[in-house]
Amino acid sequence: MTAAPARDDGIGGEGGIVLTADAIARAVSGELIGDGAVEVRGVAPLERATSTDLSYLAAARHAPALAASRAAVVLVSPELASVEGADVRARVIVADPQAAMATLLPQFARTGVPHSGIHATASIGKGVKLGRGVSIGAYVVIGDDVVVGEGAIVGAHCVIASGVQIGDETRLYPHVTVYSGAVLGRAVTVHSGARIASDGFGYIFRSGRHEKIPHVGGCVIGDHVEIGANSTIDRGSLGDTVIGAGTKIDNLVHIAHNCRVGKNCLFAAQVGLAGSVVVEDGVALGGQAGVGDHRTIGAGARIAGRAGVIGDVPAGETWSGYPARPHRAALQAQAALFRLPPLLKRLERLLGTEGTSG
Amino acid sequence: MTAAPARDDGIGGEGGIVLTADAIARAVSGELIGDGAVEVRGVAPLERATSTDLSYLAAARHAPALAASRAAVVLVSPELASVEGADVRARVIVADPQAAMATLLPQFARTGVPHSGIHATASIGKGVKLGRGVSIGAYVVIGDDVVVGEGAIVGAHCVIASGVQIGDETRLYPHVTVYSGAVLGRAVTVHSGARIASDGFGYIFRSGRHEKIPHVGGCVIGDHVEIGANSTIDRGSLGDTVIGAGTKIDNLVHIAHNCRVGKNCLFAAQVGLAGSVVVEDGVALGGQAGVGDHRTIGAGARIAGRAGVIGDVPAGETWSGYPARPHRAALQAQAALFRLPPLLKRLERLLGTEGTSG
Amino acid sequence: MTAAPARDDGIGGEGGIVLTADAIARAVSGELIGDGAVEVRGVAPLERATSTDLSYLAAARHAPALAASRAAVVLVSPELASVEGADVRARVIVADPQAAMATLLPQFARTGVPHSGIHATASIGKGVKLGRGVSIGAYVVIGDDVVVGEGAIVGAHCVIASGVQIGDETRLYPHVTVYSGAVLGRAVTVHSGARIASDGFGYIFRSGRHEKIPHVGGCVIGDHVEIGANSTIDRGSLGDTVIGAGTKIDNLVHIAHNCRVGKNCLFAAQVGLAGSVVVEDGVALGGQAGVGDHRTIGAGARIAGRAGVIGDVPAGETWSGYPARPHRAALQAQAALFRLPPLLKRLERLLGTEGTSG
């Protein structure tokens, strides 16, 4: 991994960092074995690490990869401290190598911070308030009366409608659209192509056609929320669509009008919430899961990938399948289903039926 | 809700409207109780309405919210006409408060109409015909020989390929891409990030590789169609992909090459149609539903959310589940499945089997 | 179909080609019957073809469409050589008319090649290397140290982060975002709105909140890969996300961090791969299918549309359903499920149970 300069247009770049084994050991409160002066400039998995990379050994089964590794520095757990790497020049012993790596990674991050300042090509409306240290990228379009907080980064090509509020330290990657009615909190991250506060999907069938119900509600995104690439969050019809602080949303997720999502939830990719769903705090939704309109998912519940929720889920439970049920019941039903065909054949013979399908 | 100026860059803004209780009562043919001179500037649900908001009471169970509401004006039904709100200064009695609200909402809509005119940064090709009163936003790129109808709005950052036709009063929100081969009708709405007439997914496997079949068909979008944020509609291979007039499509929907969708259909978010699907008029598809290639969904059919359709669906029927079946049969099968495990255990004991899984 | 000029802004346009029946017969090594001098300028299905169109007859059941067709030239198989079209002036007899059409289609393709050159509004970073004959569209933003290969086309509004590498003859349609860490091979096609190398979805729960794990891995896209509109491919956490040469990916597909996809795979629309999935060479995934994290799909396996894979799939097998199973077992289980309700009723009577649901 080559260290490239950190400057970019609101989208990435590497850190250009150089760390010694000594500095690493200090940063993670680990014990250093080997040459503390060895320098690393990047990170990589054991198999692909080179002589300027830091890596880590998470589990005993990967010990052979360490033995063959060319990494310069490796984080290892006390149990595996005796495994030596081919060209490894320093080891740092810590209780949880993976967590230690997570602590160090920000220093190697690709997402370099762009220069602060307003690009000459940005189009800024009337009455816009820009906080200190903001970075507004190339070809950004900002409507009237928008507020952008201190240190916020608006990536190239973002379009922000009139009246939108964006909190301090919030970062929009390129190509984000924020419709009118959105209020983004502090330290929010929105990835490329996400659409915030778009029109909800609501119509009244009158005189032989679907007549649009204008959506005049808002879309409130809490502090530290992260929204993935190409996800869509509609604004409310009358009230607001709300995403609670600390909730993390993956790519291609859809959240419909009037949903109220709690704090610290995790939504994996391609999840969909229909209108007016309530998701309480700390809920995890697996990939491609869907929730029917007006349902409630209780605090701390876990919904498996691809589950289709059409009822309310009590707090703390794990549900799966379609229609989603408590996970244990769903597993039993699925297992029974696959034991069924041969049994059914014998049974029909026994009962003298002939597949009297409903 | 504060009234912001309507000017924007093709994406939003509020109306800045002020309505009296008198004017509201007249607009919905309702009976006024209270002070007809009271003014509202916004709309909000009962719980969050303030002294300048209009709200409505839809059902008796929300009567306590009305009693506590600070809304200035409330729409109520005759049965609930006696419920008085805390700070409500005028009530308007109508048969269907929700429908009356839908009638009034356009006046409060966030989607202000941008100025007509061509932004100085728009890049316009040769032979382009722009109708009277069009609005072409910042950084728009329009290829050669494009036709944009009267009063059409092309939001900031849209890219429109050569030869595309866009009807009168049609509105593209920012960041829409229209590939060559598309013809959009009158009063079509396309939300941010939608891709119209992109290449269909077709290959021939020859000489050990997937060879692309060029798609030379078109993509025809009927009048009054609405297409949600980040949805994709591919153009046809030889013939056209067609979306019938009045059909409404939610966010993140995929419609493959050669599909023919009828009039006044509703597709909820994350629906997917494989190639050459025929959807007749007035069909409703629930969220995350999918339809296999070359299938036909008959007129007026309803497909439940998450249904996976792998056969043809007769007109007027409701189907659900995977593989989708008539809804009643699907419900019975699902119910039976969850009664199965304990029964199976007893049965296997009875028949002397041991889970002879297939 | 009217022949429009090929010039565009990186997104489309038609070829303006004119072919004689003679030239067509030569190109596909077919036998000409009729007037070899007849000219065609476009292609269309039999029913909609006009006097300047080429069409083809693929199957005997479409013979009536040929009989009524106004196409100028038609490709037919030897068995159907005797069917004459209403206004058809030349027929070309070939063993496989559809394959012959696929051979001819590129000449009629809508995707005209834009002029080479760098648009005056493009913003190009420091140290960027642009190959000969590149085409950089309007409002493109390219970070520092990017490499763009010979003949590559970067459509209008694309944003390419610092350090990205793009191979020769690769084409990005408008509105593509490429984050830092991406390496695109030769002759790759990326459709509008796709996001390459976006942040993976990874957090550690510490001190009551989800703490982001920075993703410092890469995203390597092989030669001849095609990526559909609005699809998202995340970069790796430590190592790379890899898409093998020749793999074709449809619209709205999600591929999570660290996935390793082999060569010549086909992923239909709305497919989702969770983190660290391994897909070997030549695998086909049907629309809306999903694969759980860390699973392996063996070479040549076929996964049906909407399948939810939560285990490893052996090479060469066909799996379907949720949880996905070998296709034959899944079909049997589904069939049994729909025979179950009436049987269950009789059975419960027989066993004296009362729906002892789990």
Tab-separated table of N, CA and C in Angstrom, chain A residues 28-93:
chain	number	residue	atom	x	y	z
A	28	VAL	N	-1.508	0.982	21.953
A	28	VAL	CA	-2.465	-0.066	22.320
A	28	VAL	C	-2.112	-0.705	23.662
A	29	SER	N	-1.183	-0.069	24.379
A	29	SER	CA	-0.739	-0.591	25.678
A	29	SER	C	-0.324	-2.052	25.576
A	30	GLY	N	0.442	-2.363	24.550
A	30	GLY	CA	0.893	-3.735	24.341
A	30	GLY	C	2.360	-3.920	24.683
A	31	GLU	N	2.782	-5.180	24.693
A	31	GLU	CA	4.184	-5.492	24.997
A	31	GLU	C	4.944	-5.699	23.692
A	32	LEU	N	6.030	-4.977	23.526
A	32	LEU	CA	6.800	-5.066	22.290
A	32	LEU	C	7.843	-6.168	22.351
A	33	ILE	N	7.888	-6.997	21.326
A	33	ILE	CA	8.967	-7.985	21.169
A	33	ILE	C	9.607	-7.719	19.826
A	34	GLY	N	10.897	-7.453	19.812
A	34	GLY	CA	11.580	-7.203	18.546
A	34	GLY	C	12.057	-5.770	18.441
A	35	ASP	N	12.196	-5.297	17.198
A	35	ASP	CA	12.810	-4.010	16.900
A	35	ASP	C	11.786	-2.875	16.941
A	36	GLY	N	11.847	-2.070	17.988
A	36	GLY	CA	10.874	-0.996	18.161
A	36	GLY	C	10.993	0.113	17.143
A	37	ALA	N	12.071	0.146	16.404
A	37	ALA	CA	12.281	1.231	15.437
A	37	ALA	C	11.712	0.911	14.060
A	38	VAL	N	11.243	-0.316	13.867
A	38	VAL	CA	10.681	-0.699	12.565
A	38	VAL	C	9.490	0.193	12.232
A	39	GLU	N	9.453	0.639	10.991
A	39	GLU	CA	8.374	1.545	10.584
A	39	GLU	C	7.360	0.849	9.678
A	40	VAL	N	6.083	1.174	9.881
A	40	VAL	CA	5.035	0.721	8.954
A	40	VAL	C	4.329	1.939	8.363
A	41	ARG	N	3.830	1.755	7.144
A	41	ARG	CA	3.143	2.844	6.432
A	41	ARG	C	1.738	2.429	6.002
A	42	GLY	N	1.398	1.164	6.234
A	42	GLY	CA	0.079	0.700	5.809
A	42	GLY	C	-0.319	-0.517	6.625
A	43	VAL	N	-1.454	-1.055	6.340
A	43	VAL	CA	-1.952	-2.258	7.001
A	43	VAL	C	-2.390	-3.242	5.925
A	44	ALA	N	-2.358	-4.526	6.250
A	44	ALA	CA	-2.765	-5.542	5.268
A	44	ALA	C	-2.982	-6.847	6.007
A	45	PRO	N	-3.772	-7.755	5.407
A	45	PRO	CA	-3.899	-9.078	6.013
A	45	PRO	C	-2.552	-9.804	5.947
A	46	LEU	N	-2.391	-10.775	6.826
A	46	LEU	CA	-1.102	-11.463	6.950
A	46	LEU	C	-0.547	-11.933	5.610
A	47	GLU	N	-1.397	-12.514	4.769
A	47	GLU	CA	-0.917	-13.126	3.528
A	47	GLU	C	-0.393	-12.098	2.536
A	48	ARG	N	-0.913	-10.872	2.610
A	48	ARG	CA	-0.567	-9.909	1.576
A	48	ARG	C	0.285	-8.764	2.102
A	49	ALA	N	0.592	-8.827	3.389
A	49	ALA	CA	1.365	-7.743	3.981
A	49	ALA	C	2.789	-7.753	3.425
A	50	THR	N	3.355	-6.551	3.296
A	50	THR	CA	4.737	-6.442	2.843
A	50	THR	C	5.585	-5.835	3.957
A	51	SER	N	6.827	-5.541	3.650
A	51	SER	CA	7.784	-5.125	4.675
A	51	SER	C	7.515	-3.741	5.255
A	52	THR	N	6.469	-3.052	4.765
A	52	THR	CA	6.110	-1.766	5.393
A	52	THR	C	4.699	-1.809	5.979
A	53	ASP	N	4.191	-3.018	6.206
A	53	ASP	CA	2.812	-3.144	6.685
A	53	ASP	C	2.719	-3.656	8.126
A	54	LEU	N	1.663	-3.206	8.773
A	54	LEU	CA	1.222	-3.742	10.061
A	54	LEU	C	0.109	-4.760	9.790
A	55	SER	N	0.112	-5.866	10.545
A	55	SER	CA	-0.972	-6.836	10.408
A	55	SER	C	-1.326	-7.377	11.790
A	56	TYR	N	-2.233	-8.344	11.857
A	56	TYR	CA	-2.558	-8.913	13.161
A	56	TYR	C	-2.993	-10.364	12.999
A	57	LEU	N	-2.831	-11.119	14.093
A	57	LEU	CA	-3.210	-12.524	14.126
A	57	LEU	C	-4.373	-12.658	15.109
A	58	ALA	N	-5.556	-12.977	14.555
A	58	ALA	CA	-6.761	-12.949	15.393
A	58	ALA	C	-7.026	-14.291	16.060
A	59	ALA	N	-6.718	-15.397	15.378
A	59	ALA	CA	-7.113	-16.705	15.889
A	59	ALA	C	-6.031	-17.733	15.597
A	60	ALA	N	-5.972	-18.737	16.442
A	60	ALA	CA	-4.929	-19.762	16.338
A	60	ALA	C	-4.906	-20.405	14.955
A	61	ARG	N	-6.077	-20.514	14.319
A	61	ARG	CA	-6.109	-21.201	13.028
A	61	ARG	C	-5.392	-20.420	11.925
A	62	HIS	N	-5.123	-19.133	12.182
A	62	HIS	CA	-4.387	-18.363	11.190
A	62	HIS	C	-2.886	-18.330	11.462
A	63	ALA	N	-2.448	-19.091	12.474
A	63	ALA	CA	-1.035	-19.073	12.847
A	63	ALA	C	-0.118	-19.407	11.661
A	64	PRO	N	-0.511	-20.363	10.780
A	64	PRO	CA	0.356	-20.628	9.617
A	64	PRO	C	0.537	-19.390	8.734
A	65	ALA	N	-0.504	-18.573	8.621
A	65	ALA	CA	-0.391	-17.359	7.804
A	65	ALA	C	0.638	-16.411	8.424
A	66	LEU	N	0.668	-16.383	9.748
A	66	LEU	CA	1.670	-15.542	10.403
A	66	LEU	C	3.074	-16.084	10.142
A	67	ALA	N	3.185	-17.396	10.253
A	67	ALA	CA	4.496	-18.015	10.057
A	67	ALA	C	5.063	-17.659	8.685
A	68	ALA	N	4.182	-17.504	7.698
A	68	ALA	CA	4.629	-17.225	6.333
A	68	ALA	C	4.601	-15.742	5.989
A	69	SER	N	4.234	-14.910	6.951
A	69	SER	CA	3.955	-13.507	6.614
A	69	SER	C	5.219	-12.665	6.467
A	70	ARG	N	5.111	-11.667	5.587
A	70	ARG	CA	6.203	-10.717	5.386
A	70	ARG	C	5.893	-9.378	6.057
A	71	ALA	N	4.852	-9.360	6.876
A	71	ALA	CA	4.507	-8.111	7.570
A	71	ALA	C	5.683	-7.647	8.427
A	72	ALA	N	5.827	-6.347	8.569
A	72	ALA	CA	6.902	-5.794	9.398
A	72	ALA	C	6.572	-5.917	10.876
A	73	VAL	N	5.327	-5.597	11.218
A	73	VAL	CA	4.880	-5.616	12.610
A	73	VAL	C	3.539	-6.349	12.675
A	74	VAL	N	3.373	-7.174	13.732
A	74	VAL	CA	2.136	-7.932	13.867
A	74	VAL	C	1.619	-7.812	15.292
A	75	LEU	N	0.301	-7.617	15.421
A	75	LEU	CA	-0.356	-7.646	16.726
A	75	LEU	C	-0.771	-9.082	17.012
A	76	VAL	N	-0.405	-9.612	18.184
A	76	VAL	CA	-0.763	-10.999	18.532
A	76	VAL	C	-1.279	-11.067	19.962
A	77	SER	N	-2.042	-12.108	20.231
A	77	SER	CA	-2.556	-12.313	21.579
A	77	SER	C	-1.516	-13.079	22.403
A	78	PRO	N	-1.611	-13.029	23.732
A	78	PRO	CA	-0.621	-13.685	24.596
A	78	PRO	C	-0.465	-15.175	24.273
A	79	GLU	N	-1.586	-15.868	23.973
A	79	GLU	CA	-1.526	-17.309	23.696
A	79	GLU	C	-0.695	-17.608	22.467
A	80	LEU	N	-0.671	-16.676	21.508
A	80	LEU	CA	0.005	-16.935	20.245
A	80	LEU	C	1.318	-16.175	20.140
A	81	ALA	N	1.764	-15.674	21.297
A	81	ALA	CA	2.947	-14.816	21.297
A	81	ALA	C	4.194	-15.527	20.799
A	82	SER	N	4.154	-16.857	20.842
A	82	SER	CA	5.366	-17.597	20.466
A	82	SER	C	5.466	-17.846	18.961
A	83	VAL	N	4.392	-17.561	18.218
A	83	VAL	CA	4.442	-17.787	16.769
A	83	VAL	C	5.291	-16.707	16.118
A	84	GLU	N	6.289	-17.126	15.363
A	84	GLU	CA	7.159	-16.141	14.724
A	84	GLU	C	6.855	-16.054	13.231
A	85	GLY	N	6.842	-14.868	12.719
A	85	GLY	CA	6.571	-14.676	11.297
A	85	GLY	C	7.848	-14.693	10.498
A	86	ALA	N	7.733	-15.082	9.220
A	86	ALA	CA	8.885	-15.232	8.336
A	86	ALA	C	9.793	-14.010	8.381
A	87	ASP	N	9.204	-12.871	8.059
A	87	ASP	CA	9.999	-11.653	7.995
A	87	ASP	C	9.502	-10.618	8.996
A	88	VAL	N	8.794	-11.096	9.997
A	88	VAL	CA	8.223	-10.166	10.968
A	88	VAL	C	9.334	-9.664	11.885
A	89	ARG	N	9.457	-8.327	11.958
A	89	ARG	CA	10.568	-7.755	12.712
A	89	ARG	C	10.158	-7.260	14.093
A	90	ALA	N	8.869	-7.179	14.320
A	90	ALA	CA	8.407	-6.810	15.663
A	90	ALA	C	7.004	-7.353	15.888
A	91	ARG	N	6.777	-7.822	17.119
A	91	ARG	CA	5.432	-8.251	17.495
A	91	ARG	C	4.966	-7.422	18.691
A	92	VAL	N	3.671	-7.136	18.710
A	92	VAL	CA	3.096	-6.398	19.838
A	92	VAL	C	2.006	-7.285	20.441
A	93	ILE	N	2.201	-7.627	21.711
A	93	ILE	CA	1.280	-8.558	22.372
A	93	ILE	C	0.192	-7.795	23.106
